[in-house]
Tab-separated table of C-alpha atoms and ligand atoms in Angstrom:
chain	number	residue	atom	x	y	z
A	25	UNK	CA	14.354	-11.856	-26.326
A	26	UNK	CA	11.323	-9.259	-25.931
A	27	UNK	CA	8.006	-9.772	-27.918
A	28	UNK	CA	4.821	-8.323	-28.357
A	29	UNK	CA	1.675	-9.753	-29.085
A	30	UNK	CA	-0.027	-7.294	-31.247
A	31	UNK	CA	-3.435	-8.743	-31.368
A	32	UNK	CA	-3.436	-7.984	-27.374
A	33	UNK	CA	-2.163	-4.228	-27.475
A	34	UNK	CA	-4.475	-1.696	-26.748
A	35	UNK	CA	-1.833	0.545	-27.281
A	36	UNK	CA	-1.762	2.516	-23.783
A	37	UNK	CA	1.738	3.570	-24.231
A	38	UNK	CA	2.996	2.021	-21.182
A	39	UNK	CA	5.666	-0.071	-22.512
A	40	UNK	CA	7.241	3.265	-24.466
A	41	UNK	CA	7.107	5.478	-21.359
A	42	UNK	CA	9.459	2.605	-19.403
A	43	UNK	CA	11.872	1.844	-22.492
A	44	UNK	CA	11.318	3.993	-25.137
A	45	UNK	CA	14.071	2.700	-26.934
A	46	UNK	CA	12.642	-0.422	-27.136
A	47	UNK	CA	9.046	-0.252	-27.750
A	48	UNK	CA	7.417	2.099	-30.611
A	49	UNK	CA	3.737	2.918	-30.318
A	50	UNK	CA	3.800	5.454	-32.828
A	51	UNK	CA	1.393	2.862	-35.172
A	52	UNK	CA	-1.949	1.266	-34.234
A	53	UNK	CA	-0.025	-1.883	-32.224
A	54	UNK	CA	3.067	-1.608	-30.158
A	55	UNK	CA	6.046	-3.087	-31.451
A	56	UNK	CA	9.674	-3.988	-30.717
A	57	UNK	CA	12.057	-2.028	-32.402
A	58	UNK	CA	15.128	-3.607	-30.973
A	59	UNK	CA	16.490	-5.669	-28.736
A	60	UNK	CA	17.602	-4.028	-25.352
A	61	UNK	CA	20.755	-3.291	-25.229
A	62	UNK	CA	22.075	-2.545	-21.663
A	63	UNK	CA	20.967	-4.172	-18.381
A	64	UNK	CA	18.878	-0.964	-17.776
A	65	UNK	CA	16.637	-1.264	-21.185
A	66	UNK	CA	16.521	-4.898	-20.250
A	67	UNK	CA	15.175	-4.364	-16.889
A	68	UNK	CA	13.000	-1.750	-18.397
A	69	UNK	CA	11.600	-4.044	-20.519
A	70	UNK	CA	10.844	-6.652	-18.024
A	71	UNK	CA	9.060	-3.824	-15.940
A	72	UNK	CA	7.072	-3.106	-19.222
A	73	UNK	CA	5.929	-6.676	-19.286
A	74	UNK	CA	4.455	-6.322	-15.848
A	75	UNK	CA	2.721	-2.873	-16.087
A	76	UNK	CA	1.499	-3.811	-19.568
A	77	UNK	CA	-2.437	-4.034	-18.908
A	78	UNK	CA	-3.252	-6.851	-21.259
A	79	UNK	CA	0.072	-9.158	-20.563
A	80	UNK	CA	1.071	-8.631	-24.215
A	81	UNK	CA	4.724	-8.688	-23.847
A	82	UNK	CA	6.968	-11.055	-23.135
A	83	UNK	CA	10.591	-10.177	-21.600
A	84	UNK	CA	12.978	-12.252	-19.646
A	85	UNK	CA	13.072	-11.091	-16.008
A	86	UNK	CA	16.130	-8.940	-15.465
A	87	UNK	CA	17.020	-6.714	-12.235
A	88	UNK	CA	19.599	-3.917	-12.606
A	89	UNK	CA	20.028	-0.445	-10.830
A	90	UNK	CA	17.946	2.154	-11.986
A	91	UNK	CA	19.134	5.176	-13.773
A	92	UNK	CA	18.661	8.958	-12.136
A	93	UNK	CA	18.060	10.448	-15.561
A	94	UNK	CA	15.082	12.626	-15.868
A	95	UNK	CA	11.762	11.182	-17.489
A	96	UNK	CA	9.347	14.212	-17.766
A	97	UNK	CA	10.159	14.539	-21.788
A	98	UNK	CA	9.656	10.669	-22.459
A	99	UNK	CA	6.851	10.382	-20.673
A	100	UNK	CA	5.202	13.467	-22.452
A	101	UNK	CA	5.961	12.316	-25.678
A	102	UNK	CA	4.763	9.249	-25.122
A	103	UNK	CA	1.032	10.561	-23.322
A	104	UNK	CA	0.679	12.497	-26.733
A	105	UNK	CA	1.695	9.849	-28.991
A	106	UNK	CA	-1.470	7.630	-27.680
A	107	UNK	CA	-3.622	10.466	-26.437
A	108	UNK	CA	-7.348	9.026	-27.344
A	109	UNK	CA	-9.734	12.231	-27.808
A	110	UNK	CA	-13.420	12.796	-26.395
A	111	UNK	CA	-14.473	13.045	-29.886
A	112	UNK	CA	-13.647	9.412	-30.548
A	113	UNK	CA	-16.178	8.218	-28.251
A	114	UNK	CA	-19.537	8.277	-29.925
A	115	UNK	CA	-21.646	9.342	-26.741
A	116	UNK	CA	-24.736	9.876	-29.067
A	117	UNK	CA	-24.660	6.263	-29.792
A	118	UNK	CA	-25.182	4.942	-26.262
A	119	UNK	CA	-27.533	1.976	-26.144
A	120	UNK	CA	-29.604	2.545	-23.440
A	121	UNK	CA	-31.533	-0.684	-23.399
A	122	UNK	CA	-28.978	-2.581	-22.726
A	123	UNK	CA	-28.046	-0.784	-19.282
A	124	UNK	CA	-28.874	-1.530	-15.510
A	125	UNK	CA	-29.208	1.328	-12.804
A	126	UNK	CA	-26.595	-0.966	-10.999
A	127	UNK	CA	-24.027	-0.173	-14.137
A	128	UNK	CA	-25.269	3.324	-14.020
A	129	UNK	CA	-24.277	3.710	-10.391
A	130	UNK	CA	-20.911	1.917	-10.882
A	131	UNK	CA	-20.076	4.275	-13.322
A	132	UNK	CA	-21.223	7.288	-11.278
A	133	UNK	CA	-18.558	5.787	-8.533
A	134	UNK	CA	-15.866	4.979	-10.752
A	135	UNK	CA	-16.419	8.897	-11.964
A	136	UNK	CA	-16.278	9.940	-8.036
A	137	UNK	CA	-13.308	7.848	-7.071
A	138	UNK	CA	-11.444	10.305	-9.893
A	139	UNK	CA	-12.128	13.494	-8.411
A	140	UNK	CA	-9.334	13.048	-5.729
A	141	UNK	CA	-6.627	13.976	-8.433
A	142	UNK	CA	-7.276	17.596	-7.417
A	143	UNK	CA	-6.341	17.300	-4.044
A	144	UNK	CA	-3.386	14.704	-5.377
A	145	UNK	CA	-1.777	17.597	-7.767
A	146	UNK	CA	-1.999	19.839	-4.879
A	147	UNK	CA	-0.059	17.882	-2.827
A	148	UNK	CA	2.007	16.825	-5.314
A	149	UNK	CA	2.899	20.168	-6.349
A	150	UNK	CA	3.869	20.848	-2.501
A	151	UNK	CA	5.271	17.921	-1.366
A	152	UNK	CA	7.777	17.373	-4.526
A	153	UNK	CA	8.161	21.222	-5.424
A	154	UNK	CA	12.242	20.555	-5.447
A	155	UNK	CA	11.191	17.913	-8.110
A	156	UNK	CA	10.982	19.372	-11.688
A	157	UNK	CA	10.981	16.371	-13.367
A	158	UNK	CA	7.669	15.022	-11.797
A	159	UNK	CA	5.816	18.063	-10.781
A	160	UNK	CA	6.099	19.022	-14.657
A	161	UNK	CA	4.641	15.383	-15.311
A	162	UNK	CA	1.513	15.912	-12.883
A	163	UNK	CA	0.233	18.580	-15.124
A	164	UNK	CA	-0.354	15.704	-17.697
A	165	UNK	CA	-1.359	13.377	-15.256
A	166	UNK	CA	-4.039	16.026	-13.781
A	167	UNK	CA	-5.312	16.891	-17.447
A	168	UNK	CA	-5.748	13.244	-17.911
A	169	UNK	CA	-7.529	12.118	-14.849
A	170	UNK	CA	-9.707	14.874	-15.230
A	171	UNK	CA	-10.670	13.642	-18.572
A	172	UNK	CA	-11.489	10.377	-17.149
A	173	UNK	CA	-14.606	11.531	-14.943
A	174	UNK	CA	-15.748	13.556	-17.864
A	175	UNK	CA	-16.256	10.772	-20.196
A	176	UNK	CA	-17.790	9.211	-17.465
A	177	UNK	CA	-20.536	11.939	-16.701
A	178	UNK	CA	-21.097	12.636	-20.686
A	179	UNK	CA	-22.054	8.798	-20.832
A	180	UNK	CA	-24.190	9.169	-17.688
A	181	UNK	CA	-25.713	12.222	-19.165
A	182	UNK	CA	-26.937	10.471	-22.181
A	183	UNK	CA	-29.560	8.949	-19.619
A	184	UNK	CA	-30.340	12.443	-18.056
A	185	UNK	CA	-27.930	11.908	-15.361
A	186	UNK	CA	-26.172	15.110	-14.352
A	187	UNK	CA	-24.238	16.088	-11.029
A	188	UNK	CA	-23.515	18.998	-9.779
A	189	UNK	CA	-20.402	21.167	-7.959
A	190	UNK	CA	-21.032	19.795	-4.394
A	191	UNK	CA	-20.556	16.174	-5.924
A	192	UNK	CA	-17.242	17.158	-7.179
A	193	UNK	CA	-16.058	19.517	-4.643
A	194	UNK	CA	-16.878	16.205	-2.057
A	195	UNK	CA	-15.079	13.976	-4.373
A	196	UNK	CA	-11.924	16.049	-3.947
A	197	UNK	CA	-11.331	15.199	-0.385
A	198	UNK	CA	-7.695	14.462	0.422
A	199	UNK	CA	-6.396	11.039	-0.279
A	200	UNK	CA	-3.586	9.850	2.254
A	201	UNK	CA	0.031	11.145	1.169
A	202	UNK	CA	2.835	9.551	3.069
A	203	UNK	CA	6.019	11.102	4.640
A	204	UNK	CA	8.103	8.847	2.258
A	205	UNK	CA	7.927	10.338	-1.271
A	206	UNK	CA	8.833	6.400	-2.502
A	207	UNK	CA	5.866	5.462	-0.620
A	208	UNK	CA	3.502	7.843	-2.097
A	209	UNK	CA	4.895	7.018	-5.521
A	210	UNK	CA	4.394	3.242	-5.257
A	211	UNK	CA	0.876	3.903	-3.837
A	212	UNK	CA	0.286	5.541	-7.044
A	213	UNK	CA	1.802	2.783	-9.067
A	214	UNK	CA	-0.064	0.022	-7.337
A	215	UNK	CA	-3.505	2.264	-7.411
A	216	UNK	CA	-3.176	2.886	-11.219
A	217	UNK	CA	-2.746	-0.885	-11.790
A	218	UNK	CA	-5.558	-1.615	-9.739
A	219	UNK	CA	-7.739	1.170	-11.512
A	220	UNK	CA	-6.380	0.030	-14.909
A	221	UNK	CA	-7.295	-3.409	-14.396
A	222	UNK	CA	-11.263	-2.463	-12.945
A	223	UNK	CA	-11.303	-0.372	-16.196
A	224	UNK	CA	-10.437	-3.349	-18.396
A	225	UNK	CA	-12.839	-5.433	-16.637
A	226	UNK	CA	-15.340	-3.108	-16.556
A	227	UNK	CA	-14.749	-3.016	-20.622
A	228	UNK	CA	-14.805	-6.600	-20.647
A	229	UNK	CA	-18.321	-7.293	-18.637
A	230	UNK	CA	-19.955	-4.080	-20.113
A	231	UNK	CA	-23.110	-4.773	-22.200
A	232	UNK	CA	-23.198	-1.439	-23.632
A	233	UNK	CA	-20.521	-0.322	-26.566
A	234	UNK	CA	-19.894	3.028	-25.385
A	235	UNK	CA	-18.927	2.002	-21.995
A	236	UNK	CA	-16.730	-0.500	-23.347
A	237	UNK	CA	-14.667	2.165	-25.322
A	238	UNK	CA	-14.320	4.344	-22.261
A	239	UNK	CA	-13.289	1.451	-20.420
A	240	UNK	CA	-10.601	0.437	-22.941
A	241	UNK	CA	-9.627	4.186	-22.998
A	242	UNK	CA	-9.486	4.728	-19.035
A	243	UNK	CA	-7.829	1.075	-18.516
A	244	UNK	CA	-5.204	2.051	-21.219
A	245	UNK	CA	-4.126	5.536	-19.535
A	246	UNK	CA	-4.437	4.285	-15.948
A	247	UNK	CA	-1.649	1.556	-17.218
A	248	UNK	CA	0.455	4.299	-18.538
A	249	UNK	CA	0.252	6.286	-15.372
A	250	UNK	CA	1.127	3.311	-13.474
A	251	UNK	CA	4.333	3.162	-16.012
A	252	UNK	CA	5.240	6.815	-15.517
A	253	UNK	CA	5.086	6.769	-11.547
A	254	UNK	CA	6.989	3.563	-11.764
A	255	UNK	CA	9.954	5.784	-13.816
A	256	UNK	CA	9.503	8.317	-11.361
A	257	UNK	CA	9.818	5.862	-8.193
A	258	UNK	CA	12.844	4.179	-9.883
A	259	UNK	CA	14.437	7.470	-10.278
A	260	UNK	CA	13.782	8.805	-6.900
A	261	UNK	CA	15.422	5.621	-5.358
A	262	UNK	CA	18.549	5.906	-8.047
A	263	UNK	CA	19.028	9.520	-6.514
A	264	UNK	CA	18.330	8.654	-2.817
A	265	UNK	CA	20.993	8.736	-0.412
A	266	UNK	CA	20.265	5.041	1.138
A	267	UNK	CA	18.139	3.423	-1.959
A	268	UNK	CA	17.556	0.413	0.871
A	269	UNK	CA	15.499	2.612	2.903
A	270	UNK	CA	13.579	3.546	-0.250
A	271	UNK	CA	13.124	-0.100	-1.035
A	272	UNK	CA	11.787	-0.936	2.322
A	273	UNK	CA	9.317	1.582	1.993
A	274	UNK	CA	8.275	0.801	-1.002
A	275	UNK	CA	7.649	-2.633	0.300
A	276	UNK	CA	6.086	-1.322	3.519
A	277	UNK	CA	3.313	0.295	0.853
A	278	UNK	CA	2.874	-2.794	-1.143
A	279	UNK	CA	2.373	-5.052	2.396
A	280	UNK	CA	-0.023	-2.327	3.864
A	281	UNK	CA	-1.931	-2.508	0.655
A	282	UNK	CA	-2.288	-5.908	0.354
A	283	UNK	CA	-2.347	-7.191	4.043
A	284	UNK	CA	-5.828	-8.650	5.182
A	285	UNK	CA	-8.978	-6.489	5.777
A	286	UNK	CA	-6.439	-3.560	5.891
A	287	UNK	CA	-6.960	-2.232	2.347
A	288	UNK	CA	-5.573	1.092	2.070
A	289	UNK	CA	-8.651	3.641	2.444
A	290	UNK	CA	-7.592	4.505	-1.157
A	291	UNK	CA	-10.461	6.075	-3.238
A	292	UNK	CA	-9.966	3.191	-5.870
A	293	UNK	CA	-10.583	0.730	-2.881
A	294	UNK	CA	-13.206	2.881	-1.178
A	295	UNK	CA	-15.590	3.193	-4.390
A	296	UNK	CA	-15.955	-0.667	-4.324
A	297	UNK	CA	-17.787	-0.435	-1.066
A	298	UNK	CA	-20.361	2.351	-2.068
A	299	UNK	CA	-22.046	0.773	-4.901
A	300	UNK	CA	-25.284	-1.941	-5.129
A	301	UNK	CA	-23.707	-2.988	-8.652
A	302	UNK	CA	-22.295	-6.217	-6.578
A	303	UNK	CA	-22.012	-8.625	-9.367
A	304	UNK	CA	-20.014	-6.177	-11.596
A	305	UNK	CA	-17.878	-5.205	-8.588
A	306	UNK	CA	-17.132	-9.034	-8.105
A	307	UNK	CA	-16.140	-9.295	-11.886
A	308	UNK	CA	-13.609	-6.326	-11.542
A	309	UNK	CA	-12.028	-7.593	-8.238
A	310	UNK	CA	-11.462	-11.199	-9.558
A	311	UNK	CA	-9.393	-9.193	-12.012
A	312	UNK	CA	-6.835	-7.910	-9.604
A	313	UNK	CA	-3.893	-8.090	-10.447
A	314	UNK	CA	-2.117	-9.264	-7.499
A	315	UNK	CA	0.514	-11.309	-8.447
A	316	UNK	CA	1.313	-8.869	-11.399
A	317	UNK	CA	1.835	-5.913	-8.922
A	318	UNK	CA	4.071	-7.763	-6.252
A	319	UNK	CA	6.259	-8.607	-9.482
A	320	UNK	CA	5.848	-5.265	-10.426
A	321	UNK	CA	6.735	-3.529	-7.304
A	322	UNK	CA	9.661	-6.200	-6.985
A	323	UNK	CA	11.503	-4.488	-10.595
A	324	UNK	CA	11.321	-1.532	-9.434
A	325	UNK	CA	13.323	-2.814	-5.898
A	326	UNK	CA	15.325	-5.275	-7.700
A	327	UNK	CA	13.838	-8.089	-6.030
A	328	UNK	CA	12.383	-10.920	-7.438
A	329	UNK	CA	8.923	-11.007	-5.792
A	330	UNK	CA	5.661	-12.657	-6.618
A	331	UNK	CA	2.151	-12.734	-5.043
A	332	UNK	CA	3.223	-15.482	-2.594
A	333	UNK	CA	6.286	-13.719	-1.398
A	334	UNK	CA	6.131	-13.214	2.802
A	335	UNK	CA	6.742	-9.391	2.721
A	336	UNK	CA	7.332	-9.147	6.018
A	337	UNK	CA	10.044	-11.616	6.672
A	338	UNK	CA	11.716	-10.221	3.317
A	339	UNK	CA	11.932	-6.653	5.067
A	340	UNK	CA	13.241	-8.215	8.206
A	341	UNK	CA	15.931	-10.287	6.404
A	342	UNK	CA	17.145	-7.961	3.699
A	343	UNK	CA	16.264	-4.685	4.376
A	344	UNK	CA	17.066	-3.747	7.928
B	12	LIG	S1	1.707	-1.876	-22.357
B	12	LIG	FE1	0.268	-0.950	-23.747
B	12	LIG	S2	0.717	-0.055	-25.674
B	12	LIG	FE2	2.594	-1.462	-24.963
B	12	LIG	S3	2.060	-3.931	-25.863
B	12	LIG	FE3	0.883	-3.617	-23.180
B	12	LIG	S4	-1.095	-2.646	-24.219
B	12	LIG	FE4	0.352	-2.330	-25.965
B	13	LIG	FE1	-8.329	7.742	-13.901
B	14	LIG	FE1	-4.688	7.351	-13.616
């Protein structure tokens, strides 16, 4: 049985992006419209439970071979359904008295780490040029990822802070891309899940109400982005000549991301090192959903992983 705890839902649309027949987010909170009917839907509901940023979903662990069907139209529809607007955020009501300089710096760094989407978009359009389904989605992603620093900078503007074009251009430096398309997609699943957890931790710990509202919306968007890259990665694996090679690439990325002190030089990780707001950063880091990320990449690869899985042994054993 699949269930949603409505009181925990932040209506990010991640669940409906992965299993549109099972979840519906057209109302204020997500709900289950019907039980999954096929193994593919059961597996998608399981993935939704893992990607859900507030752990609001209960669904049995089911693993099933992915489908090669296009996903853009469904992802586009869900993105439109849950879209929030800048005018929903009451910037003029920002309570400056409760904000420390370190918190402002944290917000500025978070905004900076968003800017790399510009170069990533370019790379996606080039490297995945033959993938019409994905490249159409990138337009939605780029729009939403441009909105994120825009919202954070609007919040900072209330304190008289501004940035210039040079700052923006510096943030656009290329993020690492991999030869393996699955590797690139999985990097994005993980970084979106980390970004989502970070923004929601920021929302929970921020003393300023408008910043809390921004953190919740951005955290929701990032979770839906993770769901979207998950859908594309599943489709990519389904279409591959040798799916096991793709699965191994996925596990490699998971291993690299979490192997000791070798955190991938991804903007999401780099931003932790650049800020003085170490109390806030510690709170955010404590929320790192490592176990959930392992399970999610396991769901992608049809493997029951968890945070304790020895990935090296697994790669040697199962996926030579
Ligand atoms: S994935 Fe998002 S929309 Fe779905 S139940 Fe979780 S919080 Fe709600
Ligand atoms: Fe973002
Ligand atoms: Fe994102």
